[in-house]
PDB file of C-alpha atoms in Angstrom:
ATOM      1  CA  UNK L  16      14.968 -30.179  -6.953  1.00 89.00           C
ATOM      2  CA  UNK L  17      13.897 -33.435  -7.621  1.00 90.00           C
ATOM      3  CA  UNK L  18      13.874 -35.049 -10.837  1.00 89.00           C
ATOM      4  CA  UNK L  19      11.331 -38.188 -11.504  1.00 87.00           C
ATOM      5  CA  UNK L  20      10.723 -40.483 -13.921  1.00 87.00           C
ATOM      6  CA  UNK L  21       7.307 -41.548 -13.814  1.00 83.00           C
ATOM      7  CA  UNK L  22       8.461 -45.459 -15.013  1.00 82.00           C
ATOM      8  CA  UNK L  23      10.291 -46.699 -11.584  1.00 83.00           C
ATOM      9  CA  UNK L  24      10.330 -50.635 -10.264  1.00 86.00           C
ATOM     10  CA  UNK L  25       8.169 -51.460  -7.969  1.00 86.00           C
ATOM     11  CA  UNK L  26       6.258 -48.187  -8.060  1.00 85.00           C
ATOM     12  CA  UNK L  27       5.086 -45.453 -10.689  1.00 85.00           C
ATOM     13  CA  UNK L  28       6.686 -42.049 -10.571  1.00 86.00           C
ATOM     14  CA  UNK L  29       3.662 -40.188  -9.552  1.00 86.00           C
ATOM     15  CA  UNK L  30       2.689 -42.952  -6.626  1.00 89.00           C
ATOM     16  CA  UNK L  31       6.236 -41.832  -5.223  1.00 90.00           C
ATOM     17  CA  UNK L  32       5.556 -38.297  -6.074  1.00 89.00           C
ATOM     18  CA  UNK L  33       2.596 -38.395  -3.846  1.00 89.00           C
ATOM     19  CA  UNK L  34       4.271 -39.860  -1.083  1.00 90.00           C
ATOM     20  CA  UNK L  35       6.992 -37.423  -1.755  1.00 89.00           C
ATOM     21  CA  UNK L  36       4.385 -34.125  -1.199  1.00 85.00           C
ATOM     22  CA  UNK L  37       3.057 -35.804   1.814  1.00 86.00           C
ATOM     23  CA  UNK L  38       6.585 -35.325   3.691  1.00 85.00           C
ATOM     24  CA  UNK L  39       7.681 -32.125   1.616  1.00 81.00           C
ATOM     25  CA  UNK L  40       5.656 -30.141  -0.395  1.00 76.00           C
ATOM     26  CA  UNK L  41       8.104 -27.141  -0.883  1.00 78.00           C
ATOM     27  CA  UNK L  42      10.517 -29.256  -3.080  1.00 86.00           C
ATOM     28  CA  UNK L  43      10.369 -28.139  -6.814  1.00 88.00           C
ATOM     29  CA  UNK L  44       9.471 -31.198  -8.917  1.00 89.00           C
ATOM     30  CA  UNK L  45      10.498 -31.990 -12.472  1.00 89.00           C
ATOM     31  CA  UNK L  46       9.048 -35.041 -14.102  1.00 87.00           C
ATOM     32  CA  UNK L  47      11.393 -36.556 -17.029  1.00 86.00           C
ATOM     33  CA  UNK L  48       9.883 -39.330 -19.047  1.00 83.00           C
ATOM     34  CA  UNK L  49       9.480 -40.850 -22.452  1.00 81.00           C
ATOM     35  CA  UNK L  50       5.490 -41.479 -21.826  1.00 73.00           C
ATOM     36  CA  UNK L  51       4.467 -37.832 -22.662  1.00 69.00           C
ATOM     37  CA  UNK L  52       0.649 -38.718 -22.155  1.00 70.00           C
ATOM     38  CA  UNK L  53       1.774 -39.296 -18.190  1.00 68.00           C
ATOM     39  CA  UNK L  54       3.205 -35.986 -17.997  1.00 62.00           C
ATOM     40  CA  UNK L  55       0.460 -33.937 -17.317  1.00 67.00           C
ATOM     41  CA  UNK L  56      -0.854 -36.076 -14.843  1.00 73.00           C
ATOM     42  CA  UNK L  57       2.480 -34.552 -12.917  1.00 73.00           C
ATOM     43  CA  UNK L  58       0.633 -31.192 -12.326  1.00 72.00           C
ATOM     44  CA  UNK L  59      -2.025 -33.484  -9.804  1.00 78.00           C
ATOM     45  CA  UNK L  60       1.382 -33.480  -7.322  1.00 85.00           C
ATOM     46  CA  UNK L  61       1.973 -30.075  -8.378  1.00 84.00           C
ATOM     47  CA  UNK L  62       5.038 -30.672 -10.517  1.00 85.00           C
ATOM     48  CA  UNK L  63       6.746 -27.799 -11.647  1.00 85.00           C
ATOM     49  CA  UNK L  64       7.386 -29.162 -15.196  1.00 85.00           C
ATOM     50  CA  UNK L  65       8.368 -32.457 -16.911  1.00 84.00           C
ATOM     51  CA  UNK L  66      10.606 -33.221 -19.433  1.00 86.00           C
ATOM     52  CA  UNK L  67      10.212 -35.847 -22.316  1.00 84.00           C
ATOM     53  CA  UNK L  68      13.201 -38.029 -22.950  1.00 86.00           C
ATOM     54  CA  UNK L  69      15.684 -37.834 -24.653  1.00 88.00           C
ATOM     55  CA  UNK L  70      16.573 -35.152 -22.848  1.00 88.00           C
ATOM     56  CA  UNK L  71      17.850 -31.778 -24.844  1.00 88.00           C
ATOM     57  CA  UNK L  72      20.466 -30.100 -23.196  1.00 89.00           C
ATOM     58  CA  UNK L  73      18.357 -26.884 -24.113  1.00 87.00           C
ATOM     59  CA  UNK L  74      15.347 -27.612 -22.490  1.00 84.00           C
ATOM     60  CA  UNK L  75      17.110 -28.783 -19.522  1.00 87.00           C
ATOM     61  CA  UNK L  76      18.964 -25.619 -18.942  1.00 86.00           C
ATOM     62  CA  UNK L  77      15.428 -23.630 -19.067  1.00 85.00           C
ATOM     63  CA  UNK L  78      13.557 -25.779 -16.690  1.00 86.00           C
ATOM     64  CA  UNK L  79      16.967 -26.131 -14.358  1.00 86.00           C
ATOM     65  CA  UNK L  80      16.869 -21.875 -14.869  1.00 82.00           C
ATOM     66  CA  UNK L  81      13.265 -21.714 -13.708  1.00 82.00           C
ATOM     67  CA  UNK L  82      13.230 -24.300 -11.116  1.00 84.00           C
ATOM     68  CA  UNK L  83      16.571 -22.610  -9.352  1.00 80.00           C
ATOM     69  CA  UNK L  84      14.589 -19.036  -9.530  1.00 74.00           C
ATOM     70  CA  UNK L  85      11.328 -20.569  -7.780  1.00 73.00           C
ATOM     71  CA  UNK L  86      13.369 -21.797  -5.391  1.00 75.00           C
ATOM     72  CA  UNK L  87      15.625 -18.646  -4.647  1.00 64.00           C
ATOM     73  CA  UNK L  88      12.477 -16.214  -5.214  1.00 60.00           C
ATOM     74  CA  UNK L  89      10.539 -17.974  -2.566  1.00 60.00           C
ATOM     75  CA  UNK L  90      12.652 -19.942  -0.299  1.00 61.00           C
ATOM     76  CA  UNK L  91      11.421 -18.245   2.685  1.00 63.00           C
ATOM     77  CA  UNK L  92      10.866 -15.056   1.807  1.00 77.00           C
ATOM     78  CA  UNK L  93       8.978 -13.003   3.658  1.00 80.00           C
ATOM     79  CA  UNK L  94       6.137 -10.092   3.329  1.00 79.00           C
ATOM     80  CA  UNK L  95       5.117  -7.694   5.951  1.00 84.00           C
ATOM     81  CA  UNK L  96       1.572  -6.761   5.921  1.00 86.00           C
ATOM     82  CA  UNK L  97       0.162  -4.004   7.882  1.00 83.00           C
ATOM     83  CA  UNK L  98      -3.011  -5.140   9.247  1.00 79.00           C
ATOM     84  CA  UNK L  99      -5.525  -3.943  12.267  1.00 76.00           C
ATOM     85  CA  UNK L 100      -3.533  -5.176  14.984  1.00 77.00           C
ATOM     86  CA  UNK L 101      -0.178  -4.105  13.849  1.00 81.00           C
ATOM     87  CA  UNK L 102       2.118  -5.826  11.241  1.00 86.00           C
ATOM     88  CA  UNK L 103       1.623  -9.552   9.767  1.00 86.00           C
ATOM     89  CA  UNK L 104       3.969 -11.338   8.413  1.00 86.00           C
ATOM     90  CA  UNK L 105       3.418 -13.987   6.057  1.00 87.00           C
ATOM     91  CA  UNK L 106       5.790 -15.912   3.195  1.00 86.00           C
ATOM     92  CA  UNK L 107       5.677 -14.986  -0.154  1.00 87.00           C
ATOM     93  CA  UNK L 108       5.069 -18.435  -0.904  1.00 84.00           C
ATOM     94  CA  UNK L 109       1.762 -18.762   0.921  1.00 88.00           C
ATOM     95  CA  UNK L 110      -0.297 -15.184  -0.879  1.00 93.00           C
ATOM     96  CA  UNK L 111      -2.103 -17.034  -3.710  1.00 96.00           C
ATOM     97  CA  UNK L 112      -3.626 -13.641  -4.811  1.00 97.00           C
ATOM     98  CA  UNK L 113      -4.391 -10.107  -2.914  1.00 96.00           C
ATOM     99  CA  UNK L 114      -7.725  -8.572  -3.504  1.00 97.00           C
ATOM    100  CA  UNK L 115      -8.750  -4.517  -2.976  1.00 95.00           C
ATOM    101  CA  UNK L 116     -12.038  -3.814  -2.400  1.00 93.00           C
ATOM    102  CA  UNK L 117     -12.740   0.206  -1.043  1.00 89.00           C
ATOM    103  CA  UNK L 118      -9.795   0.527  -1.126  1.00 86.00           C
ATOM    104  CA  UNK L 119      -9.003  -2.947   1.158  1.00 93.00           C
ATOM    105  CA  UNK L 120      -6.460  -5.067   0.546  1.00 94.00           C
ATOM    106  CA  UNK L 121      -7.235  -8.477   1.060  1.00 95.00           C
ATOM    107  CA  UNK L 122      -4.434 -11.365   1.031  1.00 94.00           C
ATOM    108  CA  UNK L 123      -5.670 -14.712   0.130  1.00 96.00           C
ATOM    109  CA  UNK L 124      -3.285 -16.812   1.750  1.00 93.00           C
ATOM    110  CA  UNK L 125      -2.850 -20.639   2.281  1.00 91.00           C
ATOM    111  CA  UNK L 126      -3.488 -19.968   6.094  1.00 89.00           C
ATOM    112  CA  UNK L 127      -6.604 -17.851   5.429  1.00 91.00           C
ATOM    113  CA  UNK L 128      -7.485 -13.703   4.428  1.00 93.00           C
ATOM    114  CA  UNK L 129      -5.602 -10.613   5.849  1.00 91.00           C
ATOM    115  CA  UNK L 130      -7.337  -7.597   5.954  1.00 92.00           C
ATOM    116  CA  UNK L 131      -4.899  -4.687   5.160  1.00 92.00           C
ATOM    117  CA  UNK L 132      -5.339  -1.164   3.413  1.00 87.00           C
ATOM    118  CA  UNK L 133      -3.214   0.446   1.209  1.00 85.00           C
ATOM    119  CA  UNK L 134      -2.298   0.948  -3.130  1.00 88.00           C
ATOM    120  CA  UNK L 135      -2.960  -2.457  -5.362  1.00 91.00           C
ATOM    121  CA  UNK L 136      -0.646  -0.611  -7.545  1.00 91.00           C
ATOM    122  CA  UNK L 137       2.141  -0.257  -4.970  1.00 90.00           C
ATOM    123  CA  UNK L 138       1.942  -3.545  -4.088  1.00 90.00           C
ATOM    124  CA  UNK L 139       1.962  -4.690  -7.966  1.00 92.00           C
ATOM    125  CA  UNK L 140       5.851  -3.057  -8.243  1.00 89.00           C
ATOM    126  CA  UNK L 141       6.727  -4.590  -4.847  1.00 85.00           C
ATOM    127  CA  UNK L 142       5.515  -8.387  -5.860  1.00 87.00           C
ATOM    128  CA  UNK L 143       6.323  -8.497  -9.449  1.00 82.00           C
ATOM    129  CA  UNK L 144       9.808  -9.962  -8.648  1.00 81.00           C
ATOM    130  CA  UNK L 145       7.925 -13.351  -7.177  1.00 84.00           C
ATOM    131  CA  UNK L 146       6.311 -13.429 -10.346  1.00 87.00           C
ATOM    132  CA  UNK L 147       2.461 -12.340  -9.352  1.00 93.00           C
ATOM    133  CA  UNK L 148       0.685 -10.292 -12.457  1.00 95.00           C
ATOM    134  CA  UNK L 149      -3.020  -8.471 -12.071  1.00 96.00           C
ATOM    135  CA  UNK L 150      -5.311 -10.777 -13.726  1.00 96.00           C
ATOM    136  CA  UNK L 151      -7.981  -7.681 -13.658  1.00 96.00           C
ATOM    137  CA  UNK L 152      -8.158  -4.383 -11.472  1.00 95.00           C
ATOM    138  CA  UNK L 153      -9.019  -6.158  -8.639  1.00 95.00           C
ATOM    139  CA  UNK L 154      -6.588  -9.211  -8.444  1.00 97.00           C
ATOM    140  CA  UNK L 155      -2.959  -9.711  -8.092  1.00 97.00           C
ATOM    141  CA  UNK L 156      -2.132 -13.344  -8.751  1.00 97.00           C
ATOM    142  CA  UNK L 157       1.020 -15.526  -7.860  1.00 94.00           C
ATOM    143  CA  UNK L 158       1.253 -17.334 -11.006  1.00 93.00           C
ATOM    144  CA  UNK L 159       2.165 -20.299  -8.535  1.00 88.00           C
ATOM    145  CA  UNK L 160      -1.035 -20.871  -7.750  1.00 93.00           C
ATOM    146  CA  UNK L 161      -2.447 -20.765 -11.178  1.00 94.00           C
ATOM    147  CA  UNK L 162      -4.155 -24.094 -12.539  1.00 92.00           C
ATOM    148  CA  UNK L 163      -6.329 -23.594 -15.147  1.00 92.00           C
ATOM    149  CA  UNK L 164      -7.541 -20.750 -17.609  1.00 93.00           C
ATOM    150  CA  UNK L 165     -10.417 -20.881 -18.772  1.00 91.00           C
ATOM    151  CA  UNK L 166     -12.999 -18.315 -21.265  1.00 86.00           C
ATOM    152  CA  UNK L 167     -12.277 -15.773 -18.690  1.00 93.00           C
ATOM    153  CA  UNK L 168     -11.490 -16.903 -15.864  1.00 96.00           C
ATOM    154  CA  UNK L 169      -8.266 -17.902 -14.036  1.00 96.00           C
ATOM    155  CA  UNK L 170      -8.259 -20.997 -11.036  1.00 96.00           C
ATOM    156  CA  UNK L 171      -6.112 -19.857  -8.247  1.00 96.00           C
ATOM    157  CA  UNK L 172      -5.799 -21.837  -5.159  1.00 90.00           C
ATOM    158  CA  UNK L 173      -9.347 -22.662  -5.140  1.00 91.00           C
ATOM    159  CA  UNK L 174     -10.900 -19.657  -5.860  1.00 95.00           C
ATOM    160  CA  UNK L 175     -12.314 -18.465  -9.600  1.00 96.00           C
ATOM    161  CA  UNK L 176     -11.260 -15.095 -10.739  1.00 97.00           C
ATOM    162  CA  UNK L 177     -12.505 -13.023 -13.825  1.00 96.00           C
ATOM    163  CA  UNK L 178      -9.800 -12.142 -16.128  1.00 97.00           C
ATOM    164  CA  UNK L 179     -10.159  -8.964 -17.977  1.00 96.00           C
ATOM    165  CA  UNK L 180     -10.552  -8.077 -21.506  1.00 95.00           C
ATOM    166  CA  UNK L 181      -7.841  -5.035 -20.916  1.00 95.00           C
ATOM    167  CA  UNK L 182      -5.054  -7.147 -18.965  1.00 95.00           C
ATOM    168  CA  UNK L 183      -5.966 -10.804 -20.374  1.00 95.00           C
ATOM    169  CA  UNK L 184      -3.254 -10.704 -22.904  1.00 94.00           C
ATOM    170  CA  UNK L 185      -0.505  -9.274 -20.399  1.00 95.00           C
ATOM    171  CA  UNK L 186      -1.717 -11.852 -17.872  1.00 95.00           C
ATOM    172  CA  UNK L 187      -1.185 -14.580 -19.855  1.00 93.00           C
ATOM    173  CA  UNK L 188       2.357 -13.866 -21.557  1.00 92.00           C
ATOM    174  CA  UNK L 189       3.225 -13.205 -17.171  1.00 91.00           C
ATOM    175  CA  UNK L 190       1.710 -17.004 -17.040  1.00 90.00           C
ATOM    176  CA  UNK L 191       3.586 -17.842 -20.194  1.00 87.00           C
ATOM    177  CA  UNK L 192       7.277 -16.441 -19.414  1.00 84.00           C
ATOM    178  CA  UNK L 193       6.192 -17.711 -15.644  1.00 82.00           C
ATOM    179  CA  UNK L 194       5.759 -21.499 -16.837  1.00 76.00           C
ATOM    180  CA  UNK L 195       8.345 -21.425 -19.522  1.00 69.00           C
ATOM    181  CA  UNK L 196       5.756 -21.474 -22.394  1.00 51.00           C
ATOM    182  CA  UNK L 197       3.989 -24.324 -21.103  1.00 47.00           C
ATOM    183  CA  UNK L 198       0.715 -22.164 -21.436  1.00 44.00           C
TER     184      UNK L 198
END
């Protein structure tokens, strides 16, 4: 976990930041500053949160609470997939959303689409604990990969999904509790 400010000497916070992602992009960063109108300009180097100075004990224990479950959660975790030629295995960390269609699963991942079959449902109880919610019938989201809501639609990793009138509300409380009511 690092924490940043985004005021350094010799170089701005998110300058560093980017040069931080380029040699590890698994490391959960946390933005603290006293220029508030900076902070969201964290979320371009995919910080996990900032905090605006002075810092409250409070909401330092709730971002150090969520940042400690990302990383335990997803620090290598690992899925098995049952696919065509036998059994894929893929992180946790790298399914930005599974898809069934015909009853096909389909796992977006960083590293491309496995093709699988089985029970969205199934899969739902078996995720929930690496904090992915159904956006619709069709889509099971890892709330990491979430970056921007909007009418009704969600952006996740690249890719614009319909959000549904039925599980909008549940989808974004999930997004919500996920993001420590940042949403």
């Amino acid at each position: 976990i690092v924490f940043m400010d985004i005021e350094l000497p010799g170089m701005n916070g998110l300058e560093a930041a980017r040069r931080l992602r380029a040699k590890d992009d698994s490391v959960v960063l946390i933005f603290v500053t006293n220029m508030a109108q900076f902070a969201l300009e964290g979320y371009t180097v995919d910080a996990m949160d900032f905090i605006v100075k002075p810092v409250v004990y409070n909401s330092l224990r709730i971002k150090m609470a969520r940042a400690l479950k990302q990383i335990i959660c997803k620090r290598g975790e690992k899925f098995v997939i049952n696919c065509k030629t036998g059994a894929c295995v893929v992180s946790v960390s790298r399914i930005k959303y599974v898809e069934v269609i015909n009853h096909k699963l389909m796992f977006h991942t960083v590293d491309g689409v496995v093709m699988s079959s089985g029970s969205l449902s199934k899969l739902e109880t078996g995720l929930a604990k690496y904090d992915f919610a159904r956006c619709n019938n069709c889509y099971l989201v890892n709330l990491d990969f979430v970056t921007e809501i909007n009418e009704n639609n969600a952006h996740v990793g690249g890719d614009i999904l319909t959000i549904s009138r039925s599980r909008r509300r549940p989808f974004l409380k999930a997004l919500a509790d996920h993001y420590g009511g940042g949403w």
